Coordinates of C-alpha atoms in Angstrom, one line a residue:
M215 CA 15.8 4.4 4.1
R216 CA 16.7 5.2 0.6
H217 CA 13.3 3.6 -0.6
F218 CA 11.4 6.6 0.7
R219 CA 12.8 8.6 -2.3
H220 CA 11.8 5.9 -4.7
I221 CA 8.2 5.8 -3.4
F222 CA 7.6 9.6 -3.4
S223 CA 9.4 10.2 -6.7
L224 CA 6.8 8.2 -8.6
F225 CA 4.1 10.8 -7.7
A226 CA 6.2 13.6 -9.1
L227 CA 6.7 11.6 -12.3
A228 CA 3.0 11.0 -12.8
A229 CA 2.5 14.8 -12.7
V230 CA 3.4 15.3 -16.3
F231 CA 0.7 13.0 -17.6
A232 CA -2.5 13.6 -15.6
V233 CA -4.2 16.3 -13.6
P234 CA -1.3 16.4 -11.3
A235 CA -0.5 17.0 -7.6
F236 CA 2.1 19.8 -7.6
A237 CA 3.9 21.4 -4.7
Q238 CA 2.2 24.3 -3.0
E239 CA 3.6 27.8 -3.7
T240 CA 5.2 28.9 -0.4
Q241 CA 8.0 31.2 -1.3
V242 CA 7.4 35.0 -1.1
K243 CA 8.2 36.7 -4.4
V244 CA 8.5 40.4 -5.1
V245 CA 7.9 40.1 -8.8
D246 CA 6.5 37.2 -10.7
E247 CA 4.7 36.6 -14.0
V248 CA 1.0 35.5 -13.9
V249 CA 0.7 32.9 -16.6
A250 CA -3.0 32.2 -15.9
Q251 CA -5.8 33.5 -13.7
V252 CA -8.3 30.9 -12.6
N253 CA -11.3 32.6 -10.8
D254 CA -9.6 34.1 -7.7
G255 CA -6.5 32.0 -8.0
V256 CA -3.3 32.4 -10.2
I257 CA -0.8 30.2 -11.8
T258 CA 2.6 31.9 -11.7
L259 CA 5.7 31.4 -13.8
S260 CA 7.8 30.6 -10.8
R261 CA 5.5 27.9 -9.8
I262 CA 5.6 26.3 -13.2
K263 CA 9.4 26.4 -13.3
R264 CA 9.5 24.8 -9.9
E265 CA 7.1 22.0 -10.9
M266 CA 9.1 21.4 -14.1
K267 CA 12.3 21.1 -12.1
E268 CA 10.7 18.5 -9.7
V269 CA 9.6 16.4 -12.7
V270 CA 13.0 16.7 -14.3
D271 CA 14.6 15.5 -11.1
S272 CA 12.2 12.6 -10.9
L273 CA 12.8 11.5 -14.4
T274 CA 16.5 11.5 -13.9
Q275 CA 16.0 9.4 -10.8
Q276 CA 14.2 6.9 -13.0
G277 CA 17.2 6.7 -15.3
K278 CA 16.8 9.4 -17.9
T279 CA 19.8 11.7 -18.5
P280 CA 19.3 15.3 -17.4
E281 CA 19.1 16.4 -21.1
E282 CA 16.5 13.7 -21.9
A283 CA 14.4 14.6 -18.8
Q284 CA 14.5 18.3 -19.6
K285 CA 13.5 17.7 -23.3
T286 CA 10.6 15.6 -22.1
V287 CA 9.3 18.2 -19.7
D288 CA 9.8 21.1 -22.2
E289 CA 7.7 19.3 -24.8
K290 CA 5.0 18.9 -22.1
Q291 CA 5.0 22.4 -20.9
G292 CA 1.6 23.3 -22.4
E293 CA 0.1 20.2 -20.9
L294 CA 1.6 20.9 -17.6
I295 CA 0.1 24.4 -17.4
A296 CA -3.3 23.1 -18.6
N297 CA -3.1 20.5 -15.8
L298 CA -2.3 23.2 -13.2
I299 CA -5.4 25.1 -14.3
N300 CA -7.6 22.1 -14.0
E301 CA -6.0 21.2 -10.7
E302 CA -6.8 24.7 -9.4
L303 CA -10.4 24.4 -10.6
L304 CA -10.8 21.1 -8.6
I305 CA -9.3 22.6 -5.5
Q306 CA -11.7 25.4 -5.7
R307 CA -14.6 23.0 -6.3
A308 CA -13.5 20.9 -3.2
K309 CA -13.8 24.0 -1.1
E310 CA -17.4 24.7 -2.4
L311 CA -18.3 21.1 -1.5
G312 CA -16.9 21.3 1.9
L313 CA -14.5 18.3 1.5
E314 CA -11.8 19.6 3.8
K315 CA -12.3 17.0 6.6
E316 CA -12.5 14.1 4.1
I317 CA -9.3 15.2 2.4
E318 CA -7.5 15.5 5.7
Q319 CA -8.7 12.0 6.8
A320 CA -7.7 10.4 3.5
L321 CA -4.3 12.1 3.7
N322 CA -3.7 10.9 7.2
E323 CA -4.5 7.4 6.1
R324 CA -1.8 7.5 3.4
F325 CA 0.8 8.4 5.9
V326 CA -0.4 5.7 8.3
E327 CA 0.1 3.1 5.6
I328 CA 3.7 4.3 5.0
M329 CA 4.3 4.2 8.8
K330 CA 3.1 0.6 8.9
Q331 CA 5.3 -0.4 6.0
Y332 CA 8.4 0.9 7.7
N333 CA 7.3 -0.1 11.2
L334 CA 7.4 3.5 12.5
K335 CA 5.2 4.3 15.5
T336 CA 4.7 8.1 15.1
I337 CA 4.3 10.6 12.4
D338 CA 7.3 12.5 13.7
A339 CA 9.4 9.4 13.3
L340 CA 8.3 9.1 9.7
Y341 CA 9.0 12.7 9.0
A342 CA 12.6 12.3 10.4
E343 CA 13.3 9.3 8.2
M344 CA 11.9 11.2 5.2
E345 CA 14.2 14.2 5.9
K346 CA 17.2 11.8 6.2
T347 CA 16.7 10.8 2.6
G348 CA 16.3 14.4 1.3
V349 CA 12.5 14.2 1.1
D350 CA 10.6 17.2 2.4
P351 CA 7.6 16.0 4.4
K352 CA 5.7 19.2 4.0
E353 CA 6.1 19.1 0.3
I354 CA 5.1 15.6 0.0
R355 CA 2.0 16.2 2.2
E356 CA 1.0 19.1 0.0
N357 CA 1.5 17.0 -3.2
W358 CA -0.7 14.2 -1.8
R359 CA -3.3 16.7 -0.5
K360 CA -3.8 17.9 -4.1
Q361 CA -4.0 14.3 -5.3
V362 CA -6.5 13.4 -2.7
T363 CA -8.5 16.5 -3.5
R364 CA -8.7 15.7 -7.2
D365 CA -9.8 12.1 -6.5
L366 CA -12.5 13.1 -4.0
V367 CA -14.0 15.7 -6.2
I368 CA -14.1 13.3 -9.2
Q369 CA -15.5 10.6 -7.1
R370 CA -18.2 12.8 -5.7
E371 CA -19.1 14.8 -8.9
V372 CA -18.6 12.2 -11.6
Q373 CA -18.2 8.5 -10.4
S374 CA -20.8 8.5 -7.8
K375 CA -23.4 10.2 -10.0
I376 CA -22.8 7.6 -12.8
Y377 CA -22.9 4.7 -10.3
W378 CA -26.2 5.7 -8.6
G379 CA -27.7 7.3 -11.7
V380 CA -28.4 4.0 -13.5
S381 CA -32.0 2.8 -13.3
G382 CA -33.0 -0.7 -12.6
K383 CA -34.1 -1.3 -16.2
E384 CA -30.8 0.1 -17.4
L385 CA -29.0 -2.4 -15.2
K386 CA -30.9 -5.4 -16.4
D387 CA -30.6 -4.4 -20.1
Y388 CA -26.9 -3.8 -19.8
F389 CA -26.5 -7.2 -18.1
E390 CA -28.5 -9.0 -20.9
K391 CA -26.4 -7.4 -23.6
N392 CA -23.1 -8.1 -21.9
K393 CA -23.7 -11.5 -20.1
T394 CA -20.3 -12.9 -21.1
A395 CA -18.7 -10.1 -19.0
F396 CA -20.4 -11.2 -15.8
T397 CA -19.4 -14.8 -15.6
K398 CA -17.6 -16.0 -12.5
P399 CA -13.9 -15.3 -12.8
E400 CA -11.0 -17.4 -11.5
T401 CA -10.0 -16.0 -8.0
V402 CA -7.3 -16.6 -5.5
S403 CA -6.9 -15.7 -1.8
F404 CA -3.5 -15.5 -0.1
S405 CA -1.6 -14.6 3.0
E406 CA 1.6 -12.5 3.0
L407 CA 4.9 -12.7 4.7
F408 CA 6.9 -9.5 4.0
L409 CA 10.5 -8.6 5.1
G410 CA 11.3 -5.0 4.4
F411 CA 14.6 -3.5 3.2
A412 CA 14.1 -0.4 5.3
G413 CA 17.1 0.1 7.6
R414 CA 18.5 -3.3 6.7
N415 CA 21.1 -4.8 4.4
E416 CA 19.2 -6.1 1.3
A417 CA 21.4 -9.2 1.0
D418 CA 20.7 -10.1 4.6
V419 CA 17.0 -9.6 4.0
R420 CA 17.0 -11.9 1.0
A421 CA 19.1 -14.5 2.8
K422 CA 16.6 -14.5 5.7
A423 CA 13.7 -14.9 3.3
K424 CA 15.3 -18.0 1.8
Q425 CA 15.8 -19.4 5.2
I426 CA 12.1 -18.8 6.1
H427 CA 11.1 -20.4 2.8
A428 CA 13.1 -23.5 3.5
Q429 CA 11.4 -23.7 6.9
L430 CA 8.0 -23.5 5.3
K431 CA 8.8 -26.2 2.9
A432 CA 10.0 -28.4 5.8
G433 CA 6.6 -28.0 7.5
G434 CA 7.1 -24.7 9.4
E435 CA 3.9 -22.9 10.5
F436 CA 3.3 -19.9 8.2
D437 CA 1.4 -17.7 10.8
K438 CA 4.0 -18.4 13.5
L439 CA 6.8 -17.3 11.2
V440 CA 4.9 -14.2 10.1
K441 CA 4.4 -13.3 13.8
E442 CA 8.1 -13.8 14.6
N443 CA 9.7 -12.2 11.5
A444 CA 7.4 -10.2 9.3
D445 CA 6.9 -6.5 8.8
P446 CA 3.4 -5.1 7.9
G447 CA 2.6 -6.4 4.4
V448 CA 2.9 -4.3 1.3
V449 CA 0.9 -6.5 -1.1
T450 CA -2.0 -6.7 1.3
Q451 CA -1.6 -3.1 2.6
G452 CA -0.8 -4.1 6.1
T453 CA -3.7 -6.6 6.6
G454 CA -1.6 -9.7 5.9
K455 CA -4.4 -11.3 3.8
A456 CA -6.1 -10.8 0.5
E457 CA -9.2 -12.6 -0.5
N458 CA -11.0 -13.5 -3.8
L459 CA -8.8 -11.4 -6.0
K460 CA -9.4 -11.9 -9.8
V461 CA -6.4 -13.8 -11.2
A462 CA -6.8 -12.0 -14.6
D463 CA -6.5 -8.6 -12.7
L464 CA -3.3 -9.4 -10.9
V465 CA -0.2 -7.5 -11.9
E466 CA 2.8 -9.6 -13.2
V467 CA 4.8 -9.2 -9.9
L468 CA 2.0 -11.2 -8.3
S469 CA 0.6 -13.4 -11.1
K470 CA 4.0 -14.9 -12.0
P471 CA 5.1 -16.2 -8.6
L472 CA 1.4 -17.4 -7.8
K473 CA 1.1 -19.3 -11.0
N474 CA 0.8 -23.1 -10.5
V475 CA 1.0 -22.7 -6.7
N476 CA -1.7 -25.0 -5.2
V477 CA -3.8 -24.2 -2.0
G478 CA -1.6 -24.5 1.0
G479 CA 1.6 -24.0 -1.0
F480 CA 3.9 -21.1 -1.0
T481 CA 5.5 -18.8 -3.6
E482 CA 9.3 -18.5 -3.9
P483 CA 10.5 -15.2 -2.3
F484 CA 10.2 -12.3 -4.6
D485 CA 10.9 -8.6 -4.6
A486 CA 8.0 -6.1 -4.1
N487 CA 8.8 -2.8 -5.8
D488 CA 12.3 -2.4 -4.1
L489 CA 10.5 -2.3 -0.8
G490 CA 11.4 -5.8 0.4
V491 CA 10.9 -9.5 -0.1
V492 CA 7.5 -11.2 -0.1
I493 CA 6.4 -14.9 0.3
L494 CA 2.7 -15.7 -0.3
R495 CA 0.8 -18.7 1.0
V496 CA -2.2 -19.6 -1.3
D497 CA -5.3 -20.0 1.0
K498 CA -8.0 -20.6 -1.6
R499 CA -8.4 -20.9 -5.3
E500 CA -11.8 -20.8 -7.1
K501 CA -12.2 -21.8 -10.8
A502 CA -13.9 -19.7 -13.4
S503 CA -17.3 -20.5 -14.5
S504 CA -19.1 -19.9 -17.8
D505 CA -22.4 -19.2 -16.1
S506 CA -23.5 -15.6 -16.1
V507 CA -24.5 -14.2 -12.7
F508 CA -26.3 -10.8 -12.2
D509 CA -24.5 -8.9 -9.5
E510 CA -25.9 -5.3 -9.2
N511 CA -22.6 -3.9 -7.9
A512 CA -20.6 -5.5 -10.6
V513 CA -23.0 -4.2 -13.3
R514 CA -23.0 -0.7 -11.9
L515 CA -19.2 -0.7 -11.8
A516 CA -18.9 -1.9 -15.4
I517 CA -21.3 0.9 -16.5
M518 CA -19.4 3.4 -14.5
K519 CA -16.1 2.3 -16.0
E520 CA -17.5 2.5 -19.5
R521 CA -19.1 5.9 -19.2
F522 CA -16.5 7.6 -16.9
P523 CA -14.1 9.0 -19.6
L524 CA -16.8 10.9 -21.4
E525 CA -18.6 12.1 -18.2
Q526 CA -15.3 13.3 -16.6
S527 CA -14.6 15.2 -19.9
K528 CA -18.0 16.7 -19.8
F529 CA -17.7 17.6 -16.1
M530 CA -14.3 19.4 -16.5
A531 CA -15.6 21.2 -19.5
K532 CA -18.6 22.4 -17.5
V533 CA -16.4 23.5 -14.7
R534 CA -14.2 25.5 -17.1
E535 CA -17.2 27.0 -18.7
D536 CA -18.6 28.3 -15.4
S537 CA -15.1 29.8 -14.5
Y538 CA -13.1 32.8 -15.3
I539 CA -9.9 31.6 -16.9
K540 CA -7.5 34.0 -18.5
I541 CA -4.2 32.8 -20.0
S542 CA -1.4 35.2 -20.8
E543 CA -0.8 35.9 -24.5
A544 CA 2.6 34.4 -24.4
Y545 CA 1.4 31.0 -23.2
R546 CA -2.2 30.8 -24.7
P547 CA -1.0 29.1 -28.0
I548 CA 0.5 26.1 -26.2
V549 CA -2.1 25.9 -23.4
S550 CA -5.5 26.6 -25.0
P551 CA -5.5 23.8 -27.5
I552 CA -4.9 21.3 -24.7
L553 CA -7.0 22.9 -22.0
F554 CA -10.1 23.3 -24.2
A555 CA -9.7 20.1 -26.4
D556 CA -12.8 18.5 -24.9
E557 CA -14.9 21.5 -25.6
R558 CA -13.9 21.6 -29.3
K559 CA -14.7 17.8 -29.6
Q560 CA -18.2 18.4 -28.1
K561 CA -18.9 21.3 -30.5
A562 CA -17.7 19.2 -33.5
A563 CA -19.9 16.3 -32.4
N564 CA -22.9 18.6 -32.3

């Protein structure tokens, strides 16, 4: 199952450019350098080096040379340390909010999705397959735990407060000023037939997909062929169906094969992110309309999306302000300008 490594390496790659999910520090060290103290937590040099190595490895897997990967990561060192500090603050905030159970539940759901994709019945079976490809299940679980923690804290402390904090008058005023944004979009609904590469010869999987597609064109029953041949869908996250998706929001890997396929028709077989081959049946299409329709949820979401970047910056700045953060002299010049950039912008604006 070489595709496990492809899936999990994407998360490590993202770590350079956002509040990241880094591996937990589990090795016992006799001597180590503290790069930053964050309230009662610390960011150590060995941890930073380990995270940098993980990102270098991920970048090389994505096609960069080791030299190019190392150069990219070295240039991002200050940002990486700043992100680690922000991450530590969010982990501490999650504990204050008592989010442990929600985090564990969301984490388990992620692993269940992967198990469905690879048709594995138990978590132990999943871990065994991961280990076969050189992926450490404990490391991945800890990486994902930190990602889930970040997402839940931001949802609770920022997104939810924006969403529910808008008054009825604000909703109506926003709708009136942005009516063209609330017209009915073109939507599409479809069913999925997915054949996974996991544990199989890719050429054989593609050949089988072509055979099934030929059967469909000859009048074969889609649902019957799904039941007899398919793995849990990746496009539809295991449900087999997707309903009323906005055509304008579809990624190219979906929009291109779906283009010009009429209701009841089928796409040509296409690859889904190296995981396998997909055939989609179009179940319904609805044309766009120029008439504006007030949908409270849609308006709240639009306002939240618009206000979110600034409110997230304010939230993180307040969290940092209320915390004890001490960065070592050697690293302060490359970390502080990045870590406290929002605070400087707010002071300049005032």
